[in-house]
Amino acid sequence: MKQYKILIMITRGLGEFDVIFPIITALRLKKHIDVEMVIVAKELYKQFAGNDFYNYCAKCLNCKITFLWLPNKIDPEFRRLMVSASSIGYVLVRLYFNVILLWKLPRLLPKLLSANIYMHENSNQLHSTKPIYWVSKILNRKIYAYFHGHAIPIDTKTTRKIAYSESVCLLQFHNRSEKYMKQLGFTSQYTIGYPKFFKEWIDVVKKFKCKFEGKEVALIYTRGVHKCYMDEDKYIELLASSCRVIRKKMGEILIVVKPHPREDIEFIKRVLDRERVSNYIISTEHAAVLARNAKIAISLYTSAILDSLSLGVPSIEYYIEANRYREVEPEGSPYKTLGIHSVDNEQALEDFFDTVLSGSYEIPPVIHEISQVKDVGFLRSA
């Protein structure tokens, strides 16, 4: 059996692990693979090191995790240079970044030479990934790109093509996204299914010991304020009204708020305290781990809703469109388009709770469909 040595550059955020770890669980069943993940940002490595679940996954799946500080847009030292540079200054910044890459290359090169497969997330943070392309051009290594989270891009507006997109094979979740990804330049695509729904991955999630074991919770997945996706006033109303409905329908059940990795937790606390919400906790635990004990899950426009749905938890998107939302999503919420339950007002949210509590809730048919799709045979062409 051919051995595959896979080098994965983690350049964007923790959401990459939610895609990569499930893929690795499925690959290990059929392929002999050796995996190393290189985290390029100090802040990202710190987040990973402090996350018990991700460390459990790395150990369970025998994945080597290393840190190599390369230019990135996460750490403030580099981000300030990217944001503040003028057009002329940006040329100097790029030159500076290339010098750093050449300086760090002796540490990265042995990893590149020993691996026969390279992977990185689909937006391609070129400040970090350039060495992959330098070596691949010489040694003809296969490069795969993957989504940095479980996004569902269907009619999302594109602004530019991704660098080197024609040189990689994109691992997409569903053929609904094929047109959108071609607009980004990905002419080579392979549909693997939604990794969060892989049975092997769900088994890994269920084996991890959770602090809420045996305790029923109502779960809220939040998404931070954003100029296109979430207006502040709408965020406050969505979070506050979610808690009101939970208290009205489920009494003093523990409310667990799961924020986006880059969200302002202090802002969440201010909103909840202003609303005098009691018996709540803000948790950075993995979205799927939290869902194991959830009686119901509310998603304020986030792909984390797929985590709860993958575990059979009654789940609903609760979202009021931001003023500029249609600039990036002309057809509206892709989750709603996909067939996931979605409402935009408090009364409709109450009605959904009534459906769940009466025992009339049914998993959306599309969830049954996508949970059956799994194809990780992409290495056959490598």
Coordinates of C-alpha atoms in Angstrom, one line a residue:
M1 CA 0.0 0.0 0.0
K2 CA 1.3 3.4 -1.0
Q3 CA 2.2 5.7 1.9
Y4 CA 1.1 9.3 1.8
K5 CA 3.0 11.9 3.8
I6 CA 0.7 14.9 4.0
L7 CA 1.9 18.4 5.0
I8 CA -0.8 20.8 6.0
M9 CA -0.2 24.5 6.4
I10 CA -2.7 26.0 9.0
T11 CA -2.8 29.7 8.1
R12 CA -6.3 31.1 8.7
G13 CA -8.0 30.0 11.9
L14 CA -9.2 27.2 14.2
G15 CA -12.0 26.4 11.8
E16 CA -9.5 24.7 9.6
F17 CA -9.2 21.9 12.1
D18 CA -13.0 21.3 11.9
V19 CA -12.5 20.4 8.3
I20 CA -9.1 18.7 8.3
F21 CA -9.6 16.4 11.4
P22 CA -12.8 14.8 10.0
I23 CA -11.0 14.3 6.6
I24 CA -8.1 12.6 8.3
T25 CA -10.5 10.3 10.3
A26 CA -12.0 9.1 7.0
L27 CA -8.6 8.8 5.2
R28 CA -7.1 6.6 7.9
L29 CA -9.7 3.9 7.2
K30 CA -8.5 3.4 3.7
K31 CA -5.0 4.9 3.3
H32 CA -1.6 4.6 5.1
I33 CA -1.0 8.3 5.9
D34 CA 1.5 10.3 7.9
V35 CA 0.2 13.8 8.7
E36 CA 2.0 16.9 9.9
M37 CA 0.2 20.2 10.4
V38 CA 2.3 23.4 10.6
I39 CA 0.7 26.3 12.4
V40 CA 2.1 29.6 11.1
A41 CA 0.7 32.2 13.5
K42 CA 1.6 32.6 17.2
E43 CA -1.9 33.6 18.2
L44 CA -3.4 30.6 16.4
Y45 CA -0.9 28.2 17.9
K46 CA -1.7 29.6 21.4
Q47 CA -5.4 29.0 20.7
F48 CA -4.7 25.4 19.6
A49 CA -2.5 24.7 22.5
G50 CA -5.2 25.8 24.9
N51 CA -8.0 23.7 23.2
D52 CA -8.4 20.3 24.9
F53 CA -10.6 18.9 22.1
Y54 CA -8.2 19.7 19.3
N55 CA -5.3 18.3 21.2
Y56 CA -7.3 15.2 21.9
C57 CA -8.1 14.9 18.1
A58 CA -4.4 15.3 17.2
K59 CA -3.4 12.6 19.6
C60 CA -6.3 10.3 18.7
L61 CA -5.5 10.7 14.9
N62 CA -1.7 10.6 15.4
C63 CA -1.2 14.0 13.7
K64 CA 2.0 15.8 14.4
I65 CA 1.4 19.5 15.2
T66 CA 4.3 21.9 14.8
F67 CA 4.7 25.7 15.0
L68 CA 6.8 27.8 12.5
W69 CA 6.3 31.5 12.6
L70 CA 5.7 32.8 9.1
P71 CA 4.1 36.0 7.8
N72 CA 0.4 35.9 8.4
K73 CA -2.6 38.2 8.9
I74 CA -3.5 36.9 12.4
D75 CA -0.6 38.1 14.5
P76 CA -0.6 41.9 15.1
E77 CA 3.1 42.3 14.2
F78 CA 2.3 41.3 10.6
R79 CA -1.3 42.5 10.4
R80 CA -0.3 46.1 11.2
L81 CA 2.1 46.1 8.3
M82 CA -0.5 44.8 5.9
V83 CA -3.1 47.4 7.0
S84 CA -1.0 50.5 7.3
A85 CA 1.2 50.1 4.2
S86 CA 0.7 52.5 1.2
S87 CA 0.9 51.2 -2.3
I88 CA 4.6 51.8 -2.4
G89 CA 5.0 50.6 1.1
Y90 CA 3.2 47.4 0.4
V91 CA 5.9 46.5 -2.2
L92 CA 8.4 46.8 0.6
V93 CA 6.2 44.8 3.0
R94 CA 6.0 42.0 0.4
L95 CA 9.8 42.1 0.0
Y96 CA 10.2 41.9 3.8
F97 CA 7.8 38.9 4.0
N98 CA 9.7 37.1 1.3
V99 CA 13.0 37.7 3.1
I100 CA 11.4 36.1 6.3
L101 CA 10.2 33.1 4.2
L102 CA 13.7 32.6 2.8
W103 CA 15.2 32.9 6.3
K104 CA 12.7 30.3 7.7
L105 CA 13.0 28.0 4.6
P106 CA 15.8 25.8 6.1
R107 CA 13.3 24.8 8.8
L108 CA 10.4 24.3 6.5
L109 CA 12.3 22.7 3.6
P110 CA 12.9 19.2 5.2
K111 CA 9.1 19.0 5.8
L112 CA 8.4 20.0 2.2
L113 CA 10.9 17.5 0.8
S114 CA 9.7 14.5 2.9
A115 CA 6.0 15.1 2.1
N116 CA 4.4 14.0 -1.1
I117 CA 1.0 15.8 -0.6
Y118 CA 0.5 19.5 0.4
M119 CA -2.7 21.1 1.7
H120 CA -3.8 24.5 2.7
E121 CA -7.2 26.3 3.1
N122 CA -8.9 27.7 0.0
S123 CA -8.3 31.5 0.4
N124 CA -4.6 30.8 0.1
Q125 CA -2.7 33.0 2.6
L126 CA 0.2 33.4 0.1
H127 CA 2.4 35.2 2.7
S128 CA 2.7 31.8 4.3
T129 CA 2.2 29.3 1.6
K130 CA 4.6 30.5 -1.1
P131 CA 7.2 27.8 -0.2
I132 CA 4.7 25.1 -1.0
Y133 CA 4.4 26.4 -4.6
W134 CA 8.2 26.9 -4.9
V135 CA 8.9 23.3 -4.1
S136 CA 5.9 21.9 -5.8
K137 CA 7.0 23.5 -9.1
I138 CA 10.3 21.6 -8.9
L139 CA 9.1 18.3 -7.4
N140 CA 5.7 18.2 -9.0
R141 CA 3.9 17.7 -5.7
K142 CA 0.1 17.5 -5.6
I143 CA -1.6 20.4 -3.7
Y144 CA -5.1 20.3 -2.3
A145 CA -7.1 23.2 -0.9
Y146 CA -10.0 22.9 1.5
F147 CA -12.6 25.3 3.0
H148 CA -11.4 26.9 6.2
G149 CA -14.8 26.2 7.8
H150 CA -18.0 24.5 6.8
A151 CA -19.2 27.3 4.6
I152 CA -22.1 26.7 2.2
P153 CA -21.2 29.1 -0.7
I154 CA -24.0 28.9 -3.3
D155 CA -24.6 32.4 -4.6
T156 CA -22.0 34.2 -2.6
K157 CA -20.6 37.2 -4.5
T158 CA -17.0 36.8 -5.7
T159 CA -14.6 39.7 -5.8
R160 CA -11.4 38.2 -7.1
K161 CA -9.7 35.0 -8.2
I162 CA -7.6 33.1 -5.6
A163 CA -3.9 33.1 -6.2
Y164 CA -2.7 29.8 -7.7
S165 CA -6.2 28.4 -7.7
E166 CA -5.6 26.8 -11.1
S167 CA -2.7 24.9 -9.6
V168 CA -4.6 23.0 -6.9
C169 CA -7.4 20.6 -6.5
L170 CA -10.2 22.0 -4.3
L171 CA -11.9 19.6 -1.9
Q172 CA -15.5 21.0 -1.9
F173 CA -18.4 19.8 0.2
H174 CA -21.2 19.7 -2.4
N175 CA -21.6 20.3 -6.1
R176 CA -23.9 23.2 -5.3
S177 CA -20.7 25.2 -4.7
E178 CA -19.1 24.2 -8.0
K179 CA -20.1 27.3 -10.0
Y180 CA -19.0 29.7 -7.2
M181 CA -15.6 28.0 -6.8
K182 CA -15.0 28.1 -10.5
Q183 CA -15.5 31.8 -10.4
L184 CA -12.7 31.9 -7.8
G185 CA -10.5 30.1 -10.3
F186 CA -10.7 26.5 -9.0
T187 CA -11.1 24.5 -12.2
S188 CA -10.1 21.3 -10.6
Q189 CA -12.6 20.2 -7.9
Y190 CA -13.4 17.0 -5.9
T191 CA -16.6 16.6 -4.0
I192 CA -15.9 14.9 -0.6
G193 CA -19.2 15.6 1.2
Y194 CA -19.6 17.6 4.5
P195 CA -16.8 16.3 6.8
K196 CA -18.8 17.1 9.9
F197 CA -21.2 14.4 9.0
F198 CA -18.7 11.7 8.5
K199 CA -19.6 8.8 10.8
E200 CA -16.0 8.3 11.9
W201 CA -15.8 12.0 12.9
I202 CA -19.0 11.8 14.9
D203 CA -17.6 8.8 16.8
V204 CA -14.5 10.8 17.7
V205 CA -16.7 13.7 19.0
K206 CA -18.8 11.3 21.1
K207 CA -15.8 9.8 22.8
F208 CA -14.4 13.1 24.1
K209 CA -15.3 13.8 27.7
C210 CA -17.4 17.0 28.0
K211 CA -17.8 19.1 31.1
F212 CA -21.6 19.2 30.5
E213 CA -21.9 15.4 30.4
G214 CA -25.4 14.4 31.4
K215 CA -26.6 18.0 31.8
E216 CA -29.3 19.3 29.4
V217 CA -28.6 22.7 27.8
A218 CA -30.0 25.1 25.3
L219 CA -27.3 26.1 22.9
I220 CA -26.8 29.4 21.1
Y221 CA -24.2 29.7 18.4
T222 CA -23.3 33.3 17.8
R223 CA -21.5 35.3 15.0
G224 CA -19.8 38.5 15.8
V225 CA -20.7 42.0 14.5
H226 CA -19.6 42.4 10.9
K227 CA -20.2 45.2 8.3
C228 CA -21.8 42.8 5.8
Y229 CA -23.1 39.9 7.9
M230 CA -24.2 41.2 11.3
D231 CA -25.3 44.7 12.3
E232 CA -24.7 45.4 16.0
D233 CA -28.4 46.3 16.8
K234 CA -29.6 43.2 15.1
Y235 CA -27.0 41.1 17.0
I236 CA -28.2 42.4 20.3
E237 CA -31.8 41.8 19.4
L238 CA -31.1 38.2 18.1
L239 CA -29.2 37.2 21.2
A240 CA -31.5 38.9 23.7
S241 CA -34.7 37.5 22.1
S242 CA -33.1 34.0 21.8
C243 CA -32.7 34.0 25.6
R244 CA -36.2 35.3 26.1
V245 CA -37.7 32.5 24.1
I246 CA -35.5 29.9 25.9
R247 CA -36.7 31.1 29.3
K248 CA -40.3 31.3 28.2
K249 CA -40.4 27.8 26.7
M250 CA -37.8 25.9 28.7
G251 CA -37.6 27.6 32.1
E252 CA -34.2 27.8 33.8
I253 CA -32.4 25.3 31.6
L254 CA -28.7 26.2 31.3
I255 CA -28.0 28.5 28.3
V256 CA -24.7 27.8 26.7
V257 CA -23.5 30.5 24.3
K258 CA -20.8 29.4 21.9
P259 CA -19.1 32.5 20.3
H260 CA -17.2 32.7 17.0
P261 CA -13.5 32.2 17.6
R262 CA -12.7 35.9 17.0
E263 CA -15.8 37.3 18.7
D264 CA -15.7 39.9 21.5
I265 CA -16.7 37.8 24.6
E266 CA -17.0 40.9 26.8
F267 CA -19.6 42.4 24.4
I268 CA -21.6 39.2 24.7
K269 CA -21.5 39.4 28.5
R270 CA -22.7 43.0 28.4
V271 CA -25.7 42.1 26.2
L272 CA -26.7 39.2 28.5
D273 CA -26.2 41.1 31.7
R274 CA -28.2 44.0 30.4
E275 CA -31.0 41.6 29.6
R276 CA -30.6 40.1 33.1
V277 CA -30.2 36.6 31.7
S278 CA -29.5 34.1 34.5
N279 CA -28.0 30.6 34.5
Y280 CA -25.9 31.0 31.3
I281 CA -22.3 30.3 30.4
I282 CA -20.1 31.4 27.5
S283 CA -18.1 28.4 26.3
T284 CA -15.3 28.1 23.8
E285 CA -15.7 24.3 23.8
H286 CA -16.0 22.8 20.3
A287 CA -19.4 23.3 18.8
A288 CA -20.1 19.6 18.2
V289 CA -19.0 18.7 21.8
L290 CA -21.4 21.2 23.2
A291 CA -24.2 19.9 21.0
R292 CA -24.0 16.4 22.5
N293 CA -26.1 17.5 25.5
A294 CA -28.2 20.2 23.8
K295 CA -32.0 19.9 23.7
I296 CA -32.2 22.6 21.1
A297 CA -29.7 24.8 19.2
I298 CA -30.1 28.3 17.8
S299 CA -27.6 29.6 15.2
L300 CA -27.3 33.3 14.7
Y301 CA -26.0 32.8 11.1
T302 CA -23.1 30.4 11.6
S303 CA -22.0 27.1 10.0
A304 CA -21.9 25.7 13.6
I305 CA -25.5 24.8 13.0
L306 CA -24.1 21.8 11.0
D307 CA -22.4 20.5 14.2
S308 CA -25.7 20.3 16.1
L309 CA -27.6 18.9 13.1
S310 CA -24.9 16.2 12.6
L311 CA -25.8 15.0 16.1
G312 CA -29.5 15.0 15.5
V313 CA -30.2 18.1 17.7
P314 CA -33.2 20.2 16.7
S315 CA -31.6 23.3 15.2
I316 CA -32.7 26.5 13.7
E317 CA -31.1 29.5 12.1
Y318 CA -32.3 32.7 13.6
Y319 CA -31.1 35.6 11.6
I320 CA -32.2 39.2 10.6
E321 CA -30.3 40.2 7.5
A322 CA -27.7 43.0 8.0
N323 CA -28.2 46.2 5.9
R324 CA -25.4 45.2 3.5
Y325 CA -26.0 41.5 3.6
R326 CA -27.4 41.2 0.0
E327 CA -24.2 42.8 -1.3
V328 CA -22.4 39.5 -0.5
E329 CA -25.3 37.0 -0.5
P330 CA -27.7 38.2 -3.3
E331 CA -30.0 35.2 -2.8
G332 CA -30.1 35.4 1.0
S333 CA -29.1 32.8 3.6
P334 CA -27.4 29.7 2.0
Y335 CA -28.5 27.7 5.1
K336 CA -32.2 28.6 4.4
T337 CA -31.6 27.9 0.7
L338 CA -30.2 24.5 1.5
G339 CA -33.4 23.6 3.4
I340 CA -32.3 24.2 7.0
H341 CA -35.0 25.6 9.3
S342 CA -34.7 29.4 9.4
V343 CA -36.7 32.3 10.9
D344 CA -36.2 36.0 11.3
N345 CA -38.5 37.0 14.1
E346 CA -39.2 36.1 17.7
Q347 CA -42.7 34.7 17.2
A348 CA -41.5 32.3 14.5
L349 CA -38.7 31.2 16.9
E350 CA -41.3 30.5 19.6
D351 CA -43.3 28.5 17.1
F352 CA -40.2 26.4 16.3
F353 CA -39.7 25.7 20.0
D354 CA -43.3 24.6 20.3
T355 CA -42.8 22.1 17.4
V356 CA -39.7 20.7 19.1
L357 CA -41.2 20.5 22.6
S358 CA -44.4 18.8 21.3
G359 CA -42.3 16.1 19.6
S360 CA -43.3 17.1 16.1
Y361 CA -39.8 18.3 15.0
E362 CA -38.2 16.5 12.0
I363 CA -34.7 16.8 10.8
P364 CA -34.6 18.6 7.4
P365 CA -34.6 16.2 4.5
V366 CA -31.4 17.8 3.1
I367 CA -29.5 16.7 6.3
H368 CA -30.4 13.1 5.5
E369 CA -29.1 13.7 2.0
I370 CA -25.8 15.3 2.8
S371 CA -25.1 12.9 5.7
Q372 CA -24.9 10.1 3.1
V373 CA -22.2 11.8 1.0
K374 CA -18.6 10.8 1.7
D375 CA -15.9 10.4 -0.8
V376 CA -12.3 10.8 0.3
G377 CA -10.8 9.0 -2.7
F378 CA -9.0 12.1 -3.9
L379 CA -5.6 10.7 -3.1
R380 CA -6.0 8.2 -5.9
S381 CA -4.9 10.9 -8.4
A382 CA -1.9 11.9 -6.3

